[in-house]
Coordinates of C-alpha atoms in Angstrom, one line a residue:
M180 CA 47.5 -13.3 41.2
A181 CA 44.2 -14.3 39.7
L182 CA 41.2 -13.0 37.9
M183 CA 37.9 -12.7 39.6
N184 CA 34.4 -11.6 38.6
R185 CA 34.1 -8.2 40.1
A186 CA 30.4 -7.6 39.9
L187 CA 27.8 -10.0 41.0
A188 CA 25.4 -11.0 38.2
S189 CA 22.2 -9.2 38.9
A190 CA 19.2 -11.1 37.5
V191 CA 16.0 -9.1 37.1
I192 CA 13.3 -11.4 38.3
G193 CA 10.0 -9.8 37.5
G194 CA 6.8 -10.6 35.9
V195 CA 6.7 -9.4 32.3
A196 CA 3.2 -8.7 31.2
A197 CA 2.6 -9.8 27.6
S198 CA -0.3 -8.2 26.0
L199 CA -1.6 -9.6 22.7
L200 CA -3.7 -7.3 20.6
A201 CA -5.9 -9.5 18.6
A202 CA -7.4 -8.3 15.3
S203 CA -11.1 -8.7 15.0
P204 CA -11.8 -11.8 12.9
A205 CA -13.1 -11.1 9.4
V206 CA -16.7 -12.0 8.8
A207 CA -16.8 -15.2 6.8
T208 CA -17.0 -14.4 3.1
A209 CA -17.5 -16.4 -0.1
A210 CA -14.4 -17.4 -2.0
P211 CA -13.3 -14.9 -4.7
N212 CA -14.5 -15.9 -8.2
T213 CA -13.7 -12.7 -10.1
P214 CA -10.1 -11.9 -11.2
T215 CA -8.5 -8.7 -10.0
A216 CA -5.2 -7.0 -10.9
A217 CA -3.2 -4.4 -9.0
T218 CA -2.9 -1.0 -10.6
T219 CA -0.6 2.0 -10.0
L220 CA -3.6 4.4 -9.8
T221 CA -3.5 7.0 -7.0
K222 CA -7.0 8.7 -6.9
P223 CA -9.3 7.2 -9.6
M224 CA -12.7 8.8 -10.0
S225 CA -14.2 7.4 -13.2
M226 CA -13.5 4.8 -15.9
A227 CA -14.7 4.0 -19.4
A228 CA -13.9 1.1 -21.7
A229 CA -13.1 2.0 -25.3
N230 CA -11.1 0.5 -28.2
G231 CA -9.9 -2.4 -26.1
R232 CA -8.5 -0.2 -23.3
L233 CA -9.7 1.4 -20.1
F234 CA -9.5 5.2 -19.6
V235 CA -9.4 6.3 -16.0
S236 CA -9.5 9.8 -14.5
D237 CA -6.8 9.9 -11.8
G238 CA -6.1 13.2 -10.2
N239 CA -4.8 15.6 -12.9
T240 CA -4.1 12.8 -15.4
V241 CA -6.0 10.3 -17.5
A242 CA -4.4 6.9 -17.2
V243 CA -4.8 4.5 -20.1
L244 CA -4.9 0.9 -18.8
G245 CA -4.7 -2.4 -20.5
T246 CA -7.4 -4.9 -19.4
D247 CA -4.8 -6.4 -17.2
G248 CA -4.6 -3.3 -15.1
T249 CA -1.2 -2.1 -16.3
T250 CA -0.8 1.6 -17.2
Q251 CA 0.0 2.0 -20.9
K252 CA 0.1 5.7 -21.0
S253 CA -0.7 8.7 -18.8
L254 CA -2.1 11.9 -20.3
T255 CA -1.2 14.9 -18.1
G256 CA -2.7 18.4 -17.9
M257 CA -6.2 17.0 -17.1
F258 CA -6.8 19.3 -14.2
G259 CA -9.5 18.0 -11.8
A260 CA -10.4 15.1 -14.1
R261 CA -13.7 13.6 -13.2
D262 CA -16.2 11.7 -15.4
V263 CA -14.8 9.7 -18.4
L264 CA -17.3 8.9 -21.1
A265 CA -16.8 6.9 -24.2
S266 CA -18.5 7.9 -27.5
T267 CA -21.0 5.4 -28.9
D268 CA -18.5 4.1 -31.5
G269 CA -15.6 4.0 -29.0
A270 CA -13.4 6.2 -31.1
K271 CA -13.3 9.0 -28.5
V272 CA -13.6 9.5 -24.8
Y273 CA -14.7 12.7 -23.2
V274 CA -13.2 13.8 -19.8
A275 CA -14.8 16.4 -17.6
L276 CA -12.1 18.7 -16.3
S277 CA -13.6 20.2 -13.1
Q278 CA -10.7 22.6 -12.5
A279 CA -10.3 23.7 -16.1
D280 CA -13.9 24.5 -17.0
A281 CA -13.6 22.3 -20.0
I282 CA -14.1 18.8 -21.5
A283 CA -11.1 17.1 -23.0
V284 CA -11.6 14.9 -26.1
I285 CA -9.2 12.0 -26.4
D286 CA -8.6 9.8 -29.5
T287 CA -8.7 6.2 -28.4
T288 CA -6.3 5.1 -31.1
T289 CA -3.6 7.7 -30.9
L290 CA -4.1 8.1 -27.2
S291 CA -3.8 11.9 -27.5
E292 CA -6.0 14.9 -26.8
V293 CA -7.5 16.1 -30.0
A294 CA -9.9 18.8 -28.7
R295 CA -11.0 20.7 -25.7
Y296 CA -14.5 22.1 -25.3
S297 CA -15.2 25.1 -23.0
T298 CA -18.0 24.7 -20.4
S299 CA -19.4 26.6 -17.5
P300 CA -17.5 26.3 -14.2
C301 CA -16.8 22.9 -12.6
P302 CA -18.0 20.2 -15.0
V303 CA -18.2 16.9 -13.2
H304 CA -20.5 14.3 -14.8
L305 CA -21.1 13.6 -18.5
A306 CA -23.6 12.0 -20.8
V307 CA -24.4 11.9 -24.6
A308 CA -28.0 12.1 -25.8
G309 CA -28.9 12.9 -29.4
A310 CA -26.1 15.0 -30.8
R311 CA -25.4 16.8 -27.6
L312 CA -22.7 16.2 -25.0
F313 CA -24.3 17.1 -21.6
Y314 CA -22.4 17.9 -18.4
G315 CA -23.5 18.2 -14.8
A316 CA -21.7 21.0 -13.1
G317 CA -21.2 22.1 -9.6
C318 CA -18.3 23.7 -7.7
A319 CA -17.4 22.5 -4.2
N320 CA -19.2 24.3 -1.3
D321 CA -21.4 26.3 -3.7
W322 CA -24.5 24.1 -3.0
K323 CA -25.5 24.7 -6.6
G324 CA -25.8 22.3 -9.5
S325 CA -26.6 22.7 -13.1
I326 CA -26.8 21.0 -16.5
G327 CA -25.2 22.4 -19.6
S328 CA -24.5 21.0 -23.1
V329 CA -22.4 21.5 -26.2
D330 CA -22.5 19.9 -29.7
A331 CA -20.8 16.5 -29.2
A332 CA -18.9 16.7 -32.5
T333 CA -17.6 20.3 -32.3
G334 CA -18.0 21.6 -28.7
T335 CA -19.9 24.6 -30.0
D336 CA -23.4 25.9 -29.4
P337 CA -23.4 25.9 -25.6
Q338 CA -26.8 25.5 -23.9
T339 CA -28.2 25.3 -20.4
V340 CA -30.9 22.9 -19.4
A341 CA -33.7 24.3 -17.2
T342 CA -34.0 22.3 -14.0
D343 CA -35.4 22.5 -10.5
Q344 CA -32.9 23.5 -7.8
M345 CA -29.9 21.1 -7.5
Y346 CA -27.5 21.1 -4.6
T347 CA -24.5 19.7 -6.4
A348 CA -23.4 18.5 -9.8
P349 CA -26.0 15.9 -10.9
F350 CA -25.2 12.4 -12.1
L351 CA -26.0 12.0 -15.8
G352 CA -26.9 9.2 -18.2
G353 CA -28.0 9.3 -21.8
A354 CA -28.9 7.3 -24.9
V355 CA -30.7 8.0 -28.1
S356 CA -32.9 11.0 -27.1
T357 CA -33.2 10.4 -23.4
L358 CA -31.2 12.1 -20.7
V359 CA -31.5 11.3 -17.0
A360 CA -30.2 13.4 -14.1
G361 CA -29.9 12.3 -10.4
V362 CA -28.8 14.5 -7.5
P363 CA -26.4 12.7 -5.2
G364 CA -25.8 13.3 -1.5
I365 CA -29.4 13.8 -0.3
S366 CA -31.7 11.2 1.1
S367 CA -34.6 11.9 -1.2
G368 CA -32.5 10.8 -4.2
P369 CA -34.3 13.0 -6.9
L370 CA -34.3 11.6 -10.4
T371 CA -35.4 13.5 -13.5
T372 CA -35.7 12.5 -17.2
F373 CA -35.6 14.7 -20.3
A374 CA -36.4 14.4 -24.0
V375 CA -33.6 15.7 -26.1
S376 CA -34.4 17.3 -29.5
G377 CA -31.8 19.3 -31.3
S378 CA -30.0 21.4 -28.8
S379 CA -32.9 21.5 -26.3
A380 CA -33.8 19.2 -23.4
T381 CA -37.4 19.1 -22.1
E382 CA -38.3 17.5 -18.8
L383 CA -40.4 14.3 -19.0
A384 CA -40.8 13.2 -15.4
A385 CA -39.3 13.6 -11.9
I386 CA -39.5 11.4 -8.8
N387 CA -37.7 10.9 -5.4
T388 CA -36.2 7.5 -5.3
G389 CA -35.8 7.6 -1.6
G390 CA -32.2 6.7 -1.3
F391 CA -28.8 8.4 -1.6
L392 CA -28.0 8.0 -5.3
G393 CA -24.7 6.3 -6.3
G394 CA -25.2 6.3 -10.1
V395 CA -27.7 6.4 -13.0
S396 CA -27.8 4.9 -16.4
V397 CA -30.0 4.9 -19.6
S398 CA -30.7 1.7 -21.6
P399 CA -29.2 1.8 -25.1
D400 CA -32.6 2.2 -26.7
G401 CA -33.5 5.1 -24.4
T402 CA -36.7 3.6 -23.0
K403 CA -35.5 2.7 -19.5
V404 CA -33.4 4.3 -16.8
A405 CA -31.7 2.7 -13.8
S406 CA -30.4 3.9 -10.5
A407 CA -28.2 2.6 -7.7
A408 CA -28.7 4.0 -4.2
G409 CA -27.6 3.2 -0.7
S410 CA -31.1 2.0 0.1
P411 CA -33.0 0.0 -0.6
Y412 CA -30.5 -2.7 -1.4
Q413 CA -31.3 -3.0 -5.1
L414 CA -30.8 -1.7 -8.6
S415 CA -34.0 0.1 -9.6
Q416 CA -35.3 0.4 -13.2
F417 CA -37.9 2.9 -14.4
N418 CA -39.8 3.8 -17.5
A419 CA -37.8 6.7 -19.1
T420 CA -41.0 8.7 -20.1
T421 CA -43.0 8.4 -16.8
L422 CA -40.4 7.1 -14.3
A423 CA -42.9 4.4 -13.3
A424 CA -41.2 1.4 -11.7
A425 CA -40.1 -1.1 -14.3
G426 CA -38.2 -3.7 -12.3
T427 CA -36.0 -4.1 -9.3
F428 CA -32.9 -6.3 -8.9
T429 CA -32.0 -7.2 -5.4
T430 CA -28.4 -6.9 -4.2
D431 CA -26.4 -7.0 -1.0
P432 CA -25.7 -3.7 0.7
Y433 CA -24.8 -1.2 -0.6
P434 CA -25.3 -0.5 -4.4
R435 CA -22.9 2.3 -5.5
D436 CA -22.9 2.1 -9.3
V437 CA -25.1 0.9 -12.2
E438 CA -24.6 0.5 -16.0
Y439 CA -26.5 -1.1 -18.8
S440 CA -24.6 -3.4 -21.2
H441 CA -24.2 -2.1 -24.7
D442 CA -26.8 -4.5 -26.1
G443 CA -29.3 -3.6 -23.4
T444 CA -29.8 -7.2 -22.2
M445 CA -28.0 -6.9 -18.9
L446 CA -27.8 -4.4 -16.0
G447 CA -24.5 -4.3 -14.1
G448 CA -23.9 -3.1 -10.6
G449 CA -21.1 -2.2 -8.3
I450 CA -21.8 -3.1 -4.7
D451 CA -20.0 -2.1 -1.5
S452 CA -20.6 -5.5 0.1
A453 CA -18.0 -6.4 2.6
Y454 CA -19.4 -9.9 3.2
G455 CA -22.4 -10.7 1.1
T456 CA -22.6 -13.8 -1.0
N457 CA -24.3 -12.1 -3.9
G458 CA -21.1 -10.4 -5.0
N459 CA -19.7 -6.9 -5.3
V460 CA -19.6 -7.0 -9.1
V461 CA -23.0 -8.1 -10.3
A462 CA -25.2 -8.3 -13.4
F463 CA -28.8 -9.2 -14.1
N464 CA -30.6 -10.4 -17.1
I465 CA -33.1 -7.6 -17.6
A466 CA -35.7 -9.8 -19.4
T467 CA -35.9 -12.4 -16.7
G468 CA -34.7 -10.5 -13.7
T469 CA -32.3 -13.3 -12.8
Q470 CA -28.8 -12.6 -11.5
V471 CA -26.3 -13.8 -14.1
L472 CA -23.1 -12.6 -12.3
K473 CA -22.4 -12.9 -8.6
G474 CA -18.9 -11.6 -8.9
I475 CA -16.9 -11.7 -5.7
A476 CA -13.8 -9.6 -6.3
H477 CA -11.4 -9.8 -3.4
P478 CA -7.7 -9.3 -4.1
K479 CA -5.5 -11.6 -2.1
A480 CA -3.5 -8.7 -0.7
A481 CA -6.6 -7.0 0.8
Y482 CA -7.7 -8.2 4.2
N483 CA -11.3 -7.1 3.8
R484 CA -13.2 -7.1 0.6
P485 CA -12.4 -3.7 -1.0
D486 CA -14.9 -1.0 -1.8
V487 CA -16.2 -0.4 -5.3
V488 CA -15.1 3.0 -6.6
P489 CA -18.3 4.8 -7.8
G490 CA -18.2 5.9 -11.4
T491 CA -15.8 3.2 -12.6
L492 CA -18.3 0.5 -13.6
T493 CA -18.0 0.0 -17.4
W494 CA -18.8 -2.8 -19.9
S495 CA -16.4 -4.0 -22.6
A496 CA -17.6 -3.3 -26.1
D497 CA -18.7 -7.0 -26.6
G498 CA -20.3 -7.3 -23.2
S499 CA -18.1 -10.1 -22.2
R500 CA -16.5 -8.2 -19.2
L501 CA -17.9 -5.9 -16.6
Y502 CA -15.0 -3.8 -15.2
T503 CA -14.8 -1.8 -12.0
L504 CA -12.1 -0.4 -9.8
L505 CA -11.8 -1.4 -6.1
E506 CA -10.3 0.6 -3.3
D507 CA -8.4 -1.1 -0.4
A508 CA -7.8 1.5 2.2
G509 CA -7.4 -0.9 5.1
N510 CA -3.8 0.0 5.9
G511 CA -4.2 3.8 5.6
D512 CA -2.6 4.0 2.1
A513 CA -5.2 3.3 -0.5
R514 CA -4.4 0.8 -3.2
Y515 CA -6.5 0.2 -6.3
Y516 CA -7.4 -2.9 -8.1
L517 CA -9.1 -3.6 -11.4
A518 CA -11.9 -6.3 -11.2
A519 CA -13.1 -8.1 -14.3
G520 CA -16.6 -9.4 -13.9
F521 CA -17.4 -12.5 -16.0
G522 CA -13.6 -13.3 -16.0
T523 CA -12.2 -16.4 -14.5
I524 CA -9.3 -16.6 -12.0
P525 CA -6.4 -18.5 -13.6
A526 CA -4.2 -20.8 -11.7
P527 CA -1.6 -18.7 -10.0
A528 CA 1.9 -18.8 -11.4
A529 CA 5.0 -19.8 -9.5
T530 CA 7.4 -17.0 -8.6
T531 CA 11.0 -16.8 -7.5
T532 CA 12.5 -14.4 -5.0
R533 CA 16.3 -13.9 -4.8
L534 CA 18.1 -12.1 -2.0
R535 CA 21.6 -10.6 -1.8
L536 CA 23.0 -9.0 1.4
A537 CA 25.6 -6.4 1.9
P538 CA 26.8 -7.1 5.5
P539 CA 27.8 -4.2 7.7
T540 CA 31.4 -3.0 7.2
K541 CA 31.9 -1.3 10.5
P542 CA 30.4 -1.4 14.0
G543 CA 26.9 0.1 14.1
A544 CA 26.5 0.0 10.3
K545 CA 23.3 -1.2 8.7
V546 CA 22.9 -4.3 6.6
G547 CA 21.9 -3.8 2.9
A548 CA 19.4 -6.2 1.3
T549 CA 18.5 -6.4 -2.3
A550 CA 15.6 -8.7 -3.4
T551 CA 14.8 -9.6 -7.0
V552 CA 11.4 -10.9 -8.1
P553 CA 12.0 -11.6 -11.8
G554 CA 9.2 -10.4 -14.1
H555 CA 7.3 -8.5 -11.3
P556 CA 7.9 -4.7 -11.4
G557 CA 6.0 -2.5 -8.9
V558 CA 5.2 -5.2 -6.3
P559 CA 5.8 -4.8 -2.6
V560 CA 8.6 -6.9 -0.9
R561 CA 8.8 -7.3 2.9
F562 CA 12.3 -7.5 4.3
V563 CA 12.2 -9.0 7.8
R564 CA 15.2 -9.0 10.1
T565 CA 15.2 -11.6 12.8
G566 CA 17.8 -12.4 15.4
P567 CA 18.9 -11.8 19.1
A568 CA 18.1 -8.1 18.7
G569 CA 14.5 -8.8 17.8
T570 CA 12.4 -8.4 14.7
A571 CA 12.3 -5.5 12.3
T572 CA 10.4 -5.1 9.0
V573 CA 11.0 -2.8 6.1
T574 CA 8.9 -2.8 2.9
A575 CA 10.0 -1.6 -0.5
T576 CA 8.5 -1.7 -4.0
T577 CA 10.3 -3.4 -6.9
N578 CA 11.5 -1.2 -9.8
G579 CA 11.0 -1.9 -13.5
A580 CA 13.5 -4.8 -13.3
G581 CA 11.8 -6.4 -10.3
V582 CA 14.4 -5.3 -7.9
A583 CA 13.9 -3.7 -4.5
S584 CA 16.7 -2.6 -2.1
V585 CA 16.7 -1.5 1.6
R586 CA 19.0 -0.8 4.4
I587 CA 18.1 -2.2 7.8
A588 CA 19.4 -1.4 11.3
A589 CA 21.6 -4.3 12.6
P590 CA 22.0 -4.2 16.3
S591 CA 23.2 -7.7 16.1
G592 CA 23.7 -10.3 13.4
G593 CA 20.8 -12.5 12.3
T594 CA 18.7 -13.4 9.3
I595 CA 17.1 -11.3 6.6
T596 CA 14.1 -12.8 4.8
A597 CA 12.6 -11.2 1.7
Y598 CA 8.9 -12.0 1.2
Y599 CA 6.9 -11.4 -2.0
D600 CA 3.4 -12.1 -0.8
G601 CA 2.0 -12.8 -4.3
D602 CA -1.5 -11.9 -5.5
D603 CA -4.4 -13.5 -7.3
L604 CA -2.2 -14.5 -10.2
N605 CA 1.1 -15.2 -8.5
I606 CA 2.2 -17.6 -5.8
A607 CA 4.1 -16.1 -2.9
S608 CA 7.8 -16.7 -2.7
S609 CA 10.7 -15.8 -0.3
A610 CA 14.4 -16.0 0.2
K611 CA 16.6 -15.6 3.2
A612 CA 20.2 -15.1 4.1
T613 CA 22.3 -14.6 7.3
F614 CA 24.7 -11.9 8.2
K615 CA 27.1 -10.9 10.9
T616 CA 27.8 -7.5 12.5
V617 CA 31.3 -6.1 12.8
T618 CA 32.0 -6.1 16.5
R619 CA 34.3 -3.9 18.5
A620 CA 35.9 -5.1 21.7
A621 CA 36.8 -2.6 24.4
A622 CA 38.9 -2.9 27.6
K623 CA 38.9 0.0 30.1
V624 CA 40.3 0.3 33.6
S625 CA 39.0 2.6 36.3
G626 CA 39.8 3.3 40.0
Q627 CA 43.4 4.5 39.5
Y628 CA 44.8 7.4 41.6
K629 CA 47.0 8.6 38.7
K630 CA 47.9 7.9 35.1
V631 CA 51.4 8.6 33.8
H632 CA 52.6 7.8 30.2
G633 CA 49.8 5.3 29.6
V634 CA 50.2 3.5 33.0
A635 CA 47.4 3.5 35.5
Y636 CA 48.5 3.4 39.2
F637 CA 46.4 2.0 42.0
H638 CA 46.7 2.1 45.8
S639 CA 45.6 -1.6 46.1
K640 CA 44.3 -4.5 44.0
A641 CA 40.8 -3.9 45.4
D642 CA 40.7 -0.5 43.6
V643 CA 41.3 -2.1 40.2
A644 CA 38.1 -2.2 38.1
V645 CA 38.2 -3.4 34.5
K646 CA 35.2 -3.2 32.1
L647 CA 35.5 -5.5 29.1
S648 CA 32.8 -5.3 26.4
V649 CA 31.9 -6.3 22.9
S650 CA 29.6 -4.2 20.7
S651 CA 26.4 -5.6 19.2
P652 CA 25.6 -7.6 22.3
V653 CA 24.0 -11.0 22.2
P654 CA 22.7 -12.7 25.3
G655 CA 25.0 -15.5 26.6
R656 CA 28.0 -14.4 24.5
K657 CA 31.3 -15.4 26.1
V658 CA 34.8 -14.0 25.8
S659 CA 38.3 -15.0 26.9
V660 CA 40.1 -12.7 29.2
L661 CA 43.9 -12.9 29.4
L662 CA 45.8 -11.5 32.4
Q663 CA 49.4 -10.7 31.4
S664 CA 52.4 -9.4 33.3
R665 CA 55.4 -7.7 32.0
Y666 CA 58.8 -9.3 31.9
G667 CA 61.3 -6.7 30.6
R668 CA 60.0 -5.8 27.2
A669 CA 57.8 -8.8 26.8
W670 CA 54.3 -9.7 28.1
K671 CA 53.6 -13.1 29.4
T672 CA 50.1 -14.5 29.9
V673 CA 49.8 -15.7 33.5
Q674 CA 46.1 -16.6 33.5
T675 CA 43.2 -17.1 31.0
K676 CA 39.6 -17.3 32.0
R677 CA 36.3 -17.4 30.2
F678 CA 33.6 -14.9 31.1
A679 CA 29.9 -14.5 30.0
L680 CA 28.9 -11.1 29.0
D681 CA 25.8 -9.5 30.3
R682 CA 22.9 -8.4 28.2
A683 CA 24.6 -5.1 27.5
G684 CA 27.7 -7.0 26.2
A685 CA 29.9 -6.3 29.2
A686 CA 31.8 -8.1 31.9
Y687 CA 33.6 -6.6 34.9
V688 CA 36.8 -8.2 36.3
G689 CA 39.6 -7.4 38.8
F690 CA 42.4 -9.0 40.9
S691 CA 42.0 -11.6 43.5
R692 CA 45.7 -11.3 44.1
A693 CA 48.5 -9.3 42.5
T694 CA 52.2 -8.4 43.1
Q695 CA 52.9 -4.8 43.8
R696 CA 55.0 -2.6 41.4
V697 CA 54.6 -5.2 38.6
G698 CA 53.0 -4.2 35.3
Y699 CA 49.8 -6.0 34.3
R700 CA 47.4 -5.7 31.5
F701 CA 44.0 -7.3 30.6
T702 CA 43.2 -8.5 27.1
V703 CA 39.6 -9.4 26.0
K704 CA 39.3 -11.7 23.0
F705 CA 36.0 -12.5 21.3
A706 CA 36.4 -15.4 18.9
G707 CA 33.3 -14.5 16.8
D708 CA 30.0 -16.4 16.5
A709 CA 27.0 -16.8 14.3
Y710 CA 26.1 -13.1 14.9
G711 CA 29.3 -11.2 15.0
T712 CA 32.9 -11.1 13.7
P713 CA 36.0 -11.6 16.0
S714 CA 37.5 -8.7 17.9
S715 CA 39.8 -8.0 20.7
A716 CA 41.1 -5.2 22.9
T717 CA 43.8 -4.6 25.6
T718 CA 43.8 -2.2 28.6
M719 CA 46.6 0.2 29.4
T720 CA 49.3 -1.1 31.8
V721 CA 48.1 -1.5 35.4
V722 CA 50.5 -1.1 38.4
I723 CA 49.6 -1.5 42.1
G724 CA 51.5 0.5 44.6

């Protein structure tokens, strides 16, 4: 009697077409020179610096950020929060609540809402001029815009400003007794200035700037106004009284935001430049017209240079920093970063990633992986499984303790590597560990003409077909097959042979010769390897004749 390989190995010999999808190479860009920090914001619309903090409208909340981008507090109930405007002394910030027909007043020391002013429907943009708090209003799909105002200190004495027809809520800027309004979304880019006296605002001048407006600003002394527009590629300055041109400051495409510094010596801009060398966070000396900041803010985690979020450009009180938010939507899920113009990128710090695995405890179970990046909450960690079954990647975000956990399918054993990719301030780190799957061996006979009390009966040895398999298949895996015959109550091994399993983890054996009316059985033994634990199985008794 002898074992034989019942099935011929069938090799599939065919051309496998490998198609590589190459990403378009990024256009060469200048090296980042402006520090950025990741935030946890989800839909920021506006930002204002006050009292050493940054106040950001973010959906139905106002997030209070530190200058490092971390959220210190979130104020809820701010429905439809849009423009955020700091008072001149920085003691308060005003927030336009477009879905509540109101303006919230927040104390920048206690970080709490201290008042709420009623407005006409859908306030969006804000400005202070004189003693009045102005708001540009306009509800979605109404194709109407208007300007209203209330007393900035009390929220009383509501007034409406007479204007030409506006198609949406206008941008606003204000200082001293000057108010400027610009209508976004139309190619003519209309701009209007007003003189504010008491509770009234009287039109001074109006022009079409010739570009889709992205933002407006008024110099601290009220004598100049500035605009940013999609074209031409410049920040434009005008005389506030006449709107005569008073200077242009050339940028890369496309200007989206503009803001005078608090001392009036500089004009800052936010530029949606994906590749320009003049920067996406810029500033100009107004007296000389020279560019004093070519801020290139490009977080390490973003493939392309992110877009500036219009409405978020804001100067620190001392003028030493020009902040803006950046949106990276390259992977479908937008991520937001805080850029600090005039800041310097520090040398990145070393990080450590630790990895602990929970191997599968039964056949077909997943492998658990827990990574710890000490001191780094809220950062993404990539878990990559490699091995004979191919590659799989699962990403998770660390919790407050810097820990992220996942469970990954484990068709076979292999290696799990946890990657923290780092950022502008932190060096990437990784850790890896190996695991084995729990295998299950199986041995099954077929071809019998009957089965009685766990014994399979065959007409001839040629009818005996035995399938031996081991779960979690690995190409090239080998097993030992024992042919045993029964002697009384005992089983005696009469032959042992090694077989290579196919890609499905199976081998097929049978008899080359056998004695009739003798009980036989087949045992498959897998000794284990780098990818799986040992296992074995035995067929039922086989009798020929």
